[in-house]
């Protein structure tokens, strides 16, 4: 898994590339915890280059959403498509997160 | 069967009489283009206008009977679809050979033989099913689309004809095509339903206004009688063993084309289509063979299911089999009132060719869709790529095979013979060495998710499995291994076995250790967040939901999970 962080008008965009499984999920968890640690943080996680996400990855996302609530931050996911979207649907996660179709729309939704 | 978007009347629906009449007229307009083949064969045999006129009338009767036979929804004969026959280029090459060597009686006798070959092989299609996987059926459909397009452009531009198309013809062609496309894309209802007929009328009117209808057409019209009783089998039949091979090869190509056309018809009528239904295909090939046998018996050349008409039905969204009965009625009327039919037969090439080109576009794209509905590995790439290019070579380089030995000529004369037969042979060769059971051992100390994905991807492509099923199976395999490694402390390697046939994909994951939980209820978000146990329950829930069936056993310390996926 590769994580790339960028700033876009006060919004932090984290692009996740590759696979989120039980080996890589803790690394993503640590990064998201740090990003959402400050009050009123605005974070977009771009999944457009994600190949696979397991239950370990979904757990990390739930914990990140909870953290965002605690710090009144905003967490938006984008680029959730194809087989990854199917997994979000399968696990009942599509309605639990704010999901934007594109990175630009994600930044707009977070900002 | 769920009706796809864009279909106005599905195969089982009965449209209003006016829609049936309009649709049937359009179909007859497209079918009439192919009546040139019996005319060419009659000329080759030295037949005069009377003989050739009768050949056309007999063809019309055979097409009427064949159209109804193909549409029959019950009984042993007929695919049940609007998939009518037309005189075909597939039988043209061997029929011209027969006409030259033994006259029309030999054409008729050998046509009966070819029809019987089709009928006999139709019964064996189910057993031969591995030889006709969807990608081969799709290739045949795509080649039919290309061949239709090539014939269409040839007719529209008068390539090889005495008079090549001039600017008036090109304007008429452009008006015809633009009218059809514009009505199809930007209108709905009655205008879209009749886009081909309106395009033909617009093209005819343009050709008449620009003076490009030609005197020959008017002369033919005035010389044709209003009423004539077709004379069945007036010349008798003959048989020549030397022509068995070319007619048998043509019969196999005709079968493949019918397989492609019926497959397309199935797909057009069913939004949830996943694979060819061999029962309907087998009945369709039997109807096609019966129509060709009847053609020979009644005294005309061979027929084959019409891709142009399948494309037309696709374009207009009217797929109802009731249209077939309307088509048959019009064909019978034209057979006994020849003057009415002349309006179709003397249709300017610019109008006839562009009508065919319009239908060809739909056929070609349908073929691509069928081919790419499956994962394609190197073997299948070669099957499709080589066969497609071989077929194209015949159309693009007609003299490319002039130096080939005589016995090979029947195979090399038409893209619709060389392409499908090459695909058939290449597919049979490349099936060698493909095992339907594949095994993988996974070391729990170093589970490599990417390698596990590659295992499914590689074998899914060699099996020609559907992408969606392989994606689901890949997730289940990866997620189950991850869960087992994380929570079951497996002793020794995990044994993976993947078994595939066209209808089923089964994954078996076996290891020494306690079983994983596969709950039917999704754990709550709190449970998932609270502990890794909640995360494991989520994994089990997703594994259960993603497969069509799951089973887990635990015996003598060894656990086995079975995931079944319908294919």
XYZ file of C-alpha atoms in Angstrom:
678
model
C 0.000 0.000 0.000
C 1.194 3.498 -0.838
C -0.050 6.680 0.854
C 0.355 10.095 -0.778
C -0.707 13.236 1.003
C -1.537 16.540 -0.720
C -3.036 19.854 0.346
C -5.825 21.461 -1.631
C -7.230 24.742 -0.285
C -7.198 23.769 3.377
C -8.283 20.197 2.685
C -5.846 17.308 3.106
C -6.171 14.677 0.410
C -4.796 11.230 1.181
C -4.465 9.001 -1.853
C -4.391 5.288 -1.076
C -2.822 3.064 -3.698
C -2.784 -0.762 -3.686
C -4.253 -3.008 -1.016
C -5.623 -2.430 2.475
C -5.469 -5.704 4.401
C -4.591 -6.723 7.945
C -0.902 -6.005 7.254
C -1.339 -2.510 5.814
C -4.481 -1.344 7.644
C -2.616 -0.287 10.841
C -0.423 2.073 8.790
C -3.509 3.706 7.271
C -5.100 3.859 10.730
C -2.132 5.680 12.220
C -2.062 8.203 9.385
C -5.797 8.924 9.591
C -5.687 9.229 13.374
C -2.938 11.800 13.072
C -4.730 13.717 10.306
C -8.028 13.791 12.177
C -6.407 14.558 15.518
C -6.711 18.326 15.181
C -10.086 19.957 15.682
C -12.076 20.761 12.519
C -9.647 18.949 10.227
C -10.859 18.396 6.673
C -9.718 15.139 5.079
C -10.492 13.477 1.753
C -9.393 9.875 1.246
C -9.019 9.103 -2.461
C -9.632 5.413 -3.232
C -9.484 5.712 -7.024
C -6.286 3.620 -7.114
C -7.291 1.133 -4.451
C -7.315 -2.516 -5.573
C -8.580 -4.287 -2.472
C -9.926 -3.581 0.991
C -10.561 -6.243 3.614
C -12.560 -6.183 6.841
C -9.446 -4.830 8.576
C -9.576 -1.781 6.297
C -13.263 -1.202 6.959
C -12.638 -1.317 10.700
C -9.965 1.369 10.329
C -12.380 3.545 8.321
C -15.081 3.184 10.981
C -12.583 4.169 13.679
C -11.471 7.162 11.573
C -15.092 8.297 11.122
C -15.590 8.052 14.890
C -12.412 10.071 15.450
C -13.654 12.714 12.975
C -16.897 13.002 14.957
C -14.984 13.439 18.196
C -12.827 16.266 16.799
C -15.678 17.839 14.737
C -13.572 17.128 11.676
C -14.837 16.209 8.240
C -13.913 12.901 6.570
C -14.930 12.369 2.933
C -14.140 9.363 0.727
C -13.867 9.614 -3.062
C -13.039 7.402 -6.063
C -14.935 4.451 -4.595
C -15.805 2.542 -7.746
C -15.862 -0.882 -9.403
C -15.091 -3.878 -7.248
C -14.098 -1.693 -4.245
C -17.524 -0.054 -4.319
C -19.046 -3.538 -4.468
C -17.209 -4.409 -1.230
C -18.469 -1.215 0.450
C -21.979 -2.242 -0.598
C -21.467 -5.842 0.527
C -20.353 -4.798 4.007
C -23.115 -2.195 4.357
C -20.703 0.779 4.357
C -21.994 2.862 1.466
C -24.398 4.835 3.662
C -22.046 5.162 6.619
C -19.572 7.523 4.967
C -19.780 10.697 2.915
C -18.701 9.415 -0.508
C -18.028 11.779 -3.425
C -17.653 10.514 -6.997
C -14.449 12.466 -7.774
C -11.565 14.038 -5.886
C -12.744 17.562 -6.831
C -16.240 16.868 -5.533
C -14.716 15.300 -2.428
C -12.675 18.449 -1.742
C -15.789 20.580 -2.262
C -17.781 18.370 0.121
C -15.045 18.503 2.796
C -14.460 22.225 2.445
C -35.813 -12.899 -18.499
C -35.519 -9.145 -17.746
C -36.093 -6.801 -20.685
C -33.023 -4.649 -21.398
C -33.276 -0.870 -21.659
C -33.909 0.252 -25.222
C -36.032 -2.787 -26.112
C -39.558 -1.650 -26.948
C -41.132 -5.042 -27.722
C -39.350 -8.132 -26.395
C -39.509 -11.509 -28.119
C -42.655 -12.652 -26.285
C -44.543 -9.358 -26.514
C -47.208 -8.706 -29.119
C -46.931 -5.211 -30.645
C -49.947 -3.455 -32.242
C -50.707 -4.541 -35.825
C -49.371 -1.267 -37.283
C -45.998 -1.763 -35.553
C -45.834 -5.364 -36.804
C -46.613 -4.211 -40.371
C -44.050 -1.379 -40.315
C -41.339 -3.539 -38.758
C -42.043 -6.411 -41.146
C -41.777 -4.087 -44.164
C -38.382 -2.860 -42.970
C -37.166 -6.411 -42.476
C -38.291 -7.400 -45.960
C -36.457 -4.340 -47.316
C -33.193 -5.536 -45.731
C -33.789 -9.201 -46.694
C -34.443 -8.292 -50.332
C -30.844 -7.099 -50.707
C -29.677 -10.709 -50.443
C -31.885 -11.993 -53.266
C -28.990 -11.015 -55.491
C -27.317 -14.340 -54.552
C -29.820 -16.713 -56.240
C -29.818 -14.295 -59.194
C -26.006 -14.568 -59.492
C -26.154 -18.377 -59.187
C -28.935 -18.566 -61.811
C -26.870 -16.431 -64.195
C -23.780 -18.610 -63.596
C -25.843 -21.676 -64.585
C -26.927 -19.899 -67.774
C -30.534 -19.391 -66.677
C -32.735 -16.885 -68.536
C -35.013 -14.226 -66.990
C -37.845 -16.732 -66.548
C -35.671 -19.238 -64.644
C -34.061 -16.511 -62.550
C -37.427 -14.885 -61.791
C -38.698 -18.244 -60.602
C -35.551 -18.736 -58.462
C -36.348 -15.459 -56.705
C -40.009 -16.429 -56.170
C -39.041 -19.840 -54.756
C -36.494 -18.116 -52.507
C -39.225 -15.806 -51.173
C -41.433 -18.793 -50.297
C -38.527 -20.604 -48.605
C -37.632 -17.452 -46.650
C -41.266 -17.123 -45.502
C -41.320 -20.729 -44.271
C -37.832 -20.399 -42.738
C -38.799 -17.188 -40.917
C -41.783 -18.886 -39.259
C -39.780 -22.057 -38.470
C -37.077 -19.997 -36.762
C -39.608 -18.042 -34.676
C -41.492 -21.090 -33.360
C -41.419 -20.826 -29.548
C -42.207 -24.482 -28.846
C -41.368 -27.878 -30.309
C -38.066 -29.244 -31.587
C -37.551 -26.690 -34.377
C -36.848 -22.961 -34.092
C -34.849 -20.732 -31.766
C -38.045 -18.840 -30.875
C -36.527 -15.509 -31.972
C -37.041 -13.068 -34.805
C -33.961 -14.369 -36.615
C -35.105 -14.986 -40.161
C -33.030 -16.529 -42.976
C -31.785 -14.863 -46.158
C -29.937 -16.198 -49.211
C -26.346 -16.238 -48.049
C -22.849 -15.467 -49.271
C -21.703 -18.547 -47.326
C -23.318 -20.878 -49.887
C -22.510 -18.555 -52.810
C -18.963 -19.809 -53.495
C -19.780 -23.573 -53.535
C -23.079 -22.907 -55.347
C -21.305 -20.993 -58.139
C -18.920 -23.961 -58.408
C -21.866 -26.370 -58.637
C -23.666 -24.108 -61.138
C -20.597 -24.101 -63.383
C -20.020 -27.857 -63.254
C -23.535 -29.289 -63.108
C -26.050 -26.477 -63.568
C -28.908 -25.637 -61.226
C -29.922 -29.279 -60.511
C -26.490 -29.804 -58.940
C -26.850 -26.562 -56.932
C -30.204 -27.771 -55.582
C -28.981 -31.301 -54.795
C -25.858 -30.092 -52.985
C -27.935 -27.491 -51.111
C -30.114 -30.320 -49.764
C -26.927 -32.097 -48.674
C -25.637 -28.963 -46.876
C -28.984 -28.492 -45.122
C -28.911 -32.100 -43.929
C -25.368 -31.589 -42.579
C -26.606 -28.567 -40.597
C -29.588 -30.524 -39.276
C -27.442 -33.492 -38.250
C -24.862 -31.330 -36.466
C -27.586 -29.302 -34.702
C -28.320 -32.374 -32.576
C -24.696 -32.626 -31.468
C -24.247 -28.955 -30.548
C -24.734 -29.520 -26.824
C -21.908 -32.070 -26.768
C -19.775 -29.747 -28.907
C -20.464 -26.825 -26.578
C -16.862 -26.519 -25.293
C -15.900 -25.760 -28.891
C -18.292 -22.771 -28.957
C -17.390 -20.722 -25.874
C -18.835 -17.184 -25.689
C -15.661 -15.570 -26.999
C -15.813 -17.722 -30.166
C -19.533 -16.974 -30.586
C -18.730 -13.267 -30.079
C -15.937 -13.425 -32.631
C -18.297 -14.977 -35.177
C -20.859 -12.214 -34.523
C -18.182 -9.498 -34.860
C -16.914 -11.044 -38.112
C -20.467 -11.176 -39.394
C -20.723 -7.462 -38.565
C -17.511 -6.720 -40.464
C -18.527 -8.878 -43.447
C -21.939 -7.205 -43.480
C -20.229 -3.817 -43.447
C -17.871 -4.793 -46.287
C -20.759 -6.083 -48.446
C -22.731 -2.944 -47.556
C -19.972 -0.564 -48.635
C -19.382 -2.608 -51.801
C -23.072 -2.326 -52.705
C -23.358 1.343 -51.707
C -20.303 2.426 -53.692
C -20.824 0.013 -56.566
C -17.373 -1.524 -56.039
C -16.812 -4.083 -58.804
C -20.132 -3.217 -60.447
C -20.450 -1.956 -64.025
C -21.168 1.566 -62.805
C -19.305 2.789 -59.743
C -21.200 5.191 -57.494
C -21.208 8.800 -58.718
C -21.897 11.938 -56.697
C -25.701 11.471 -56.970
C -25.409 7.945 -55.551
C -23.216 9.196 -52.738
C -25.705 11.933 -51.867
C -28.541 9.355 -51.836
C -26.403 7.085 -49.614
C -25.633 9.947 -47.234
C -29.308 10.965 -47.002
C -30.353 7.344 -46.350
C -27.773 6.768 -43.618
C -28.196 10.189 -41.986
C -31.988 9.752 -41.846
C -31.734 6.289 -40.277
C -29.121 7.311 -37.717
C -30.804 10.615 -36.791
C -34.201 8.954 -36.280
C -32.612 6.141 -34.302
C -30.566 8.357 -32.002
C -32.654 11.490 -31.540
C -36.239 10.275 -31.756
C -38.395 7.657 -30.083
C -41.685 5.849 -30.613
C -42.953 5.336 -34.165
C -40.104 7.299 -35.776
C -37.406 5.156 -34.165
C -39.392 1.986 -34.903
C -39.511 2.817 -38.611
C -36.146 4.528 -38.979
C -34.904 2.049 -41.613
C -38.061 2.216 -43.716
C -38.144 6.044 -43.570
C -34.421 6.138 -44.417
C -35.042 3.859 -47.416
C -37.904 6.062 -48.626
C -35.775 9.210 -48.170
C -32.932 7.555 -50.078
C -35.249 6.382 -52.857
C -36.733 9.891 -53.171
C -33.267 11.471 -53.294
C -32.081 8.965 -55.908
C -35.206 9.634 -58.020
C -34.825 13.423 -57.680
C -31.163 13.222 -58.733
C -32.000 10.908 -61.635
C -29.897 8.004 -60.391
C -32.632 5.356 -60.292
C -31.663 4.244 -63.802
C -33.714 3.109 -66.732
C -32.968 -0.563 -66.058
C -35.055 -0.486 -62.879
C -38.106 0.922 -64.663
C -37.685 -1.617 -67.483
C -37.553 -4.469 -64.966
C -40.681 -3.099 -63.298
C -42.665 -2.916 -66.546
C -41.466 -6.347 -67.721
C -42.420 -8.088 -64.448
C -45.890 -9.676 -64.397
C -48.390 -8.732 -61.704
C -49.180 -12.354 -60.873
C -47.153 -15.570 -61.234
C -47.413 -18.994 -59.612
C -43.912 -20.115 -58.512
C -42.890 -23.450 -60.054
C -41.433 -25.757 -57.385
C -38.544 -28.046 -58.358
C -38.922 -27.701 -62.106
C -35.340 -28.784 -62.860
C -34.722 -31.754 -60.503
C -31.644 -32.446 -58.360
C -28.174 -33.837 -58.829
C -25.362 -34.862 -56.512
C -21.599 -34.783 -56.975
C -19.274 -36.328 -54.361
C -16.528 -33.899 -55.420
C -18.545 -31.047 -53.942
C -19.112 -32.657 -50.534
C -16.190 -30.823 -48.896
C -17.029 -27.268 -50.036
C -20.705 -27.654 -49.131
C -19.916 -29.337 -45.787
C -17.465 -26.539 -44.879
C -20.098 -23.954 -45.849
C -22.655 -25.798 -43.705
C -20.319 -25.596 -40.670
C -19.828 -21.853 -41.304
C -23.615 -21.451 -41.592
C -24.009 -23.219 -38.238
C -21.471 -20.893 -36.614
C -23.259 -17.855 -38.038
C -26.581 -19.104 -36.699
C -24.957 -19.778 -33.318
C -23.778 -16.146 -33.392
C -27.141 -14.736 -34.462
C -29.204 -16.718 -31.961
C -26.686 -15.852 -29.223
C -27.092 -12.169 -30.119
C -30.883 -12.508 -30.089
C -30.747 -14.114 -26.635
C -28.526 -11.334 -25.328
C -30.675 -8.581 -26.865
C -33.756 -9.944 -25.098
C -32.267 -10.550 -21.668
C -30.625 -7.860 -19.530
C -29.241 -10.619 -17.279
C -27.763 -12.716 -20.119
C -24.564 -14.498 -19.076
C -24.070 -17.398 -21.497
C -25.501 -18.871 -24.719
C -28.570 -21.094 -24.171
C -27.710 -24.187 -26.174
C -31.294 -25.509 -26.334
C -32.499 -22.478 -28.250
C -29.312 -22.435 -30.363
C -29.641 -26.108 -31.246
C -33.280 -25.624 -32.279
C -32.270 -22.535 -34.234
C -29.572 -24.426 -36.155
C -32.075 -27.223 -36.868
C -34.500 -24.623 -38.289
C -31.703 -23.088 -40.345
C -30.697 -26.487 -41.742
C -34.322 -27.360 -42.453
C -34.784 -24.079 -44.339
C -31.696 -24.791 -46.455
C -32.891 -28.351 -47.132
C -36.277 -26.951 -48.186
C -34.483 -24.405 -50.391
C -32.679 -27.184 -52.244
C -35.804 -29.354 -52.429
C -37.971 -26.491 -53.729
C -35.347 -25.370 -56.221
C -33.186 -22.487 -55.010
C -29.853 -21.813 -53.291
C -29.004 -22.162 -49.583
C -30.150 -19.756 -46.895
C -28.792 -18.775 -43.494
C -29.972 -16.718 -40.527
C -29.747 -13.000 -41.324
C -27.400 -10.914 -39.205
C -28.591 -7.726 -40.898
C -32.084 -8.357 -39.615
C -30.882 -9.139 -36.106
C -29.039 -5.810 -36.258
C -32.183 -4.096 -37.537
C -34.269 -5.524 -34.694
C -31.609 -4.308 -32.264
C -31.621 -0.813 -33.785
C -35.383 -0.403 -33.685
C -35.973 -2.136 -30.335
C -38.696 -4.363 -31.841
C -37.625 -7.962 -31.174
C -41.073 -9.545 -31.070
C -41.452 -12.894 -32.813
C -44.863 -11.715 -34.033
C -42.986 -9.536 -36.529
C -41.710 -12.805 -38.069
C -45.250 -13.800 -38.985
C -45.738 -10.388 -40.646
C -42.463 -10.819 -42.561
C -43.564 -14.266 -43.776
C -46.924 -12.899 -44.968
C -45.285 -10.091 -46.968
C -42.733 -12.504 -48.499
C -45.530 -14.836 -49.654
C -47.424 -11.932 -51.221
C -44.261 -10.832 -53.039
C -43.684 -14.409 -54.252
C -47.003 -14.536 -56.104
C -47.257 -10.820 -57.019
C -43.745 -10.252 -58.425
C -44.406 -6.688 -59.582
C -44.775 -5.569 -55.951
C -41.416 -7.073 -55.104
C -39.573 -5.214 -57.827
C -39.652 -2.043 -55.730
C -37.346 -3.850 -53.302
C -35.269 -5.736 -55.858
C -34.374 -2.691 -57.962
C -33.513 -0.651 -54.888
C -30.518 1.567 -55.745
C -27.226 0.278 -54.348
C -26.766 3.544 -52.485
C -29.955 2.876 -50.491
C -29.593 -0.903 -50.123
C -25.925 -0.708 -49.116
C -26.363 1.969 -46.486
C -29.345 0.124 -44.957
C -27.091 -2.874 -44.545
C -24.255 -0.737 -43.175
C -26.620 0.644 -40.533
C -27.492 -2.886 -39.381
C -23.845 -4.046 -39.611
C -22.728 -1.495 -37.002
C -25.063 -3.019 -34.410
C -23.944 -6.559 -35.195
C -20.250 -5.682 -34.899
C -20.641 -4.001 -31.498
C -22.753 -6.885 -30.220
C -19.957 -9.264 -31.188
C -17.409 -7.181 -29.266
C -19.652 -7.145 -26.199
C -20.074 -10.935 -26.259
C -16.321 -11.490 -26.713
C -15.285 -9.175 -23.890
C -17.862 -10.523 -21.443
C -15.159 -13.054 -20.494
C -11.613 -12.760 -19.172
C -9.181 -13.303 -22.038
C -5.727 -14.816 -21.565
C -2.973 -15.283 -24.173
C -4.627 -18.428 -25.582
C -7.956 -16.737 -26.115
C -6.223 -13.631 -27.450
C -4.608 -15.772 -30.138
C -7.889 -17.545 -30.933
C -9.737 -14.258 -31.364
C -6.895 -12.208 -32.843
C -5.695 -14.694 -35.461
C -9.173 -15.805 -36.514
C -10.356 -12.201 -36.775
C -7.365 -11.119 -38.827
C -7.618 -14.233 -41.032
C -11.243 -13.397 -41.746
C -10.382 -9.757 -42.464
C -7.622 -10.814 -44.868
C -10.204 -12.496 -47.107
C -12.251 -9.292 -47.292
C -9.353 -6.854 -47.556
C -7.048 -8.917 -49.784
C -9.341 -11.025 -51.974
C -6.423 -12.442 -53.992
C -4.229 -13.227 -50.994
C -4.948 -16.954 -51.197
C -4.864 -17.363 -54.985
C -1.837 -19.634 -54.705
C -3.432 -22.000 -52.182
C -4.085 -25.637 -53.193
C -7.518 -26.343 -54.669
C -8.726 -28.466 -51.752
C -8.197 -25.518 -49.399
C -10.066 -23.016 -51.575
C -13.527 -23.630 -50.036
C -12.029 -22.581 -46.710
C -10.408 -19.443 -48.038
C -13.157 -17.968 -50.182
C -15.159 -16.103 -47.553
C -14.345 -14.296 -44.302
C -17.415 -15.963 -42.817
C -15.879 -19.373 -43.495
C -12.180 -18.785 -42.781
C -12.699 -16.699 -39.618
C -15.150 -18.968 -37.774
C -13.478 -22.219 -38.869
C -10.059 -20.844 -37.770
C -11.536 -19.838 -34.403
C -13.044 -23.294 -34.012
C -9.750 -25.058 -34.754
C -7.583 -22.662 -32.721
C -9.955 -22.939 -29.768
C -9.771 -26.738 -29.947
C -5.954 -26.630 -30.062
C -5.625 -24.107 -27.222
C -7.965 -26.081 -24.989
C -5.152 -28.616 -24.689
C -3.430 -28.359 -21.340
C -6.118 -26.303 -19.583
C -6.997 -27.971 -16.300
C -10.335 -27.226 -14.700
C -8.960 -27.931 -11.219
C -6.152 -25.709 -9.968
C -4.341 -25.906 -6.641
C -2.306 -23.469 -4.592
C -0.470 -23.842 -1.293
C -0.221 -20.753 0.913
C 2.413 -20.413 3.608
C 0.656 -18.826 6.627
C 3.944 -17.194 7.665
C 4.059 -15.228 4.383
C 0.610 -14.942 2.804
C 1.032 -12.946 -0.399
C -2.297 -11.280 -1.275
C -1.099 -10.156 -4.695
C 0.015 -13.711 -5.582
C -3.360 -15.095 -4.485
C -5.110 -12.532 -6.710
C -2.816 -13.477 -9.586
C -3.727 -17.165 -9.104
C -7.432 -16.390 -9.614
C -6.805 -13.906 -12.420
C -4.587 -16.265 -14.429
C -6.827 -19.299 -14.155
C -10.009 -17.261 -14.573
C -8.659 -16.029 -17.900
C -7.606 -19.504 -19.072
C -11.099 -20.782 -18.229
C -12.745 -17.824 -19.941
C -14.674 -17.073 -16.748
C -16.766 -13.960 -16.239
C -14.923 -11.004 -14.706
C -17.586 -10.337 -12.078
C -17.473 -13.933 -10.770
C -13.672 -13.988 -10.645
C -13.647 -10.677 -8.738
C -16.027 -12.068 -6.130
C -14.084 -15.327 -5.825
C -10.794 -13.441 -5.532
C -12.126 -11.370 -2.636
C -13.410 -14.471 -0.829
C -10.127 -16.276 -1.261
C -8.017 -13.320 -0.121
C -10.262 -12.321 2.773
C -10.664 -15.905 4.032
C -6.892 -16.523 3.987
C -6.312 -13.213 5.785
C -8.845 -14.127 8.463
C -7.525 -17.681 8.894
C -3.923 -16.497 9.194
C -4.864 -13.720 11.645
C -7.180 -15.662 13.912
C -6.922 -19.450 13.495
C -3.179 -20.049 13.980
C -3.090 -22.614 11.129
C -0.565 -25.422 11.441
C 1.144 -26.008 8.125
C 0.202 -24.606 4.705
C -3.306 -23.633 3.612
C -4.490 -25.769 0.695
C -6.510 -23.967 -1.965
C -8.412 -25.764 -4.714
C -10.355 -23.926 -7.428
C -12.672 -25.965 -9.684
C -14.390 -24.485 -12.730
C -16.915 -25.507 -15.323
C -19.127 -23.229 -17.409
C -21.819 -23.198 -14.713
C -19.873 -23.343 -11.445
C -16.800 -21.965 -9.738
C -15.968 -23.689 -6.449
C -13.225 -22.680 -4.049
C -12.072 -25.006 -1.298
C -9.836 -23.645 1.463
C -8.480 -26.292 3.816
C -6.118 -25.984 6.815
C -5.278 -27.494 10.180
C -6.832 -25.279 12.811
C -10.183 -24.101 14.204
C -12.911 -22.998 11.757
C -13.679 -19.366 11.044
C -17.072 -17.929 11.889
C -19.424 -17.159 8.987
C -22.294 -15.231 10.641
C -25.533 -14.534 8.769
C -26.012 -11.233 10.636
C -23.752 -8.244 10.114
C -21.997 -7.231 13.354
C -22.872 -3.695 14.498
C -20.450 -0.845 13.850
C -19.686 -0.766 17.581
C -18.846 -4.497 17.587
C -16.545 -4.002 14.597
C -14.753 -1.069 16.223
C -14.569 -2.546 19.716
C -12.351 -5.524 18.956
C -10.697 -7.574 16.281
C -13.307 -10.238 16.972
C -15.907 -7.848 15.530
C -13.681 -7.337 12.512
C -13.476 -11.128 12.017
C -17.263 -11.398 12.264
C -17.521 -8.714 9.593
C -15.118 -10.729 7.410
C -17.203 -13.899 7.886
C -20.408 -12.011 7.128
C -18.947 -10.569 3.905
C -17.579 -13.982 2.863
C -21.009 -15.550 3.349
C -22.772 -12.773 1.444
C -20.327 -12.648 -1.454
C -20.599 -16.343 -2.368
C -23.749 -17.954 -3.745
C -23.287 -20.815 -1.245
C -20.886 -21.448 1.616
C -20.210 -24.535 3.697
C -17.750 -25.041 6.541
C -16.670 -28.338 8.110
C -14.240 -29.249 10.889
C -13.006 -32.845 11.156
C -10.034 -34.307 12.998
C -8.503 -30.895 13.543
C -8.794 -29.873 9.870
C -11.183 -27.127 8.789
C -12.522 -26.777 5.261
C -14.515 -23.881 3.824
C -16.301 -24.254 0.497
C -17.343 -21.197 -1.487
C -19.621 -21.804 -4.445
C -20.223 -19.204 -7.156
C -22.827 -19.641 -9.870
C -21.306 -18.910 -13.266
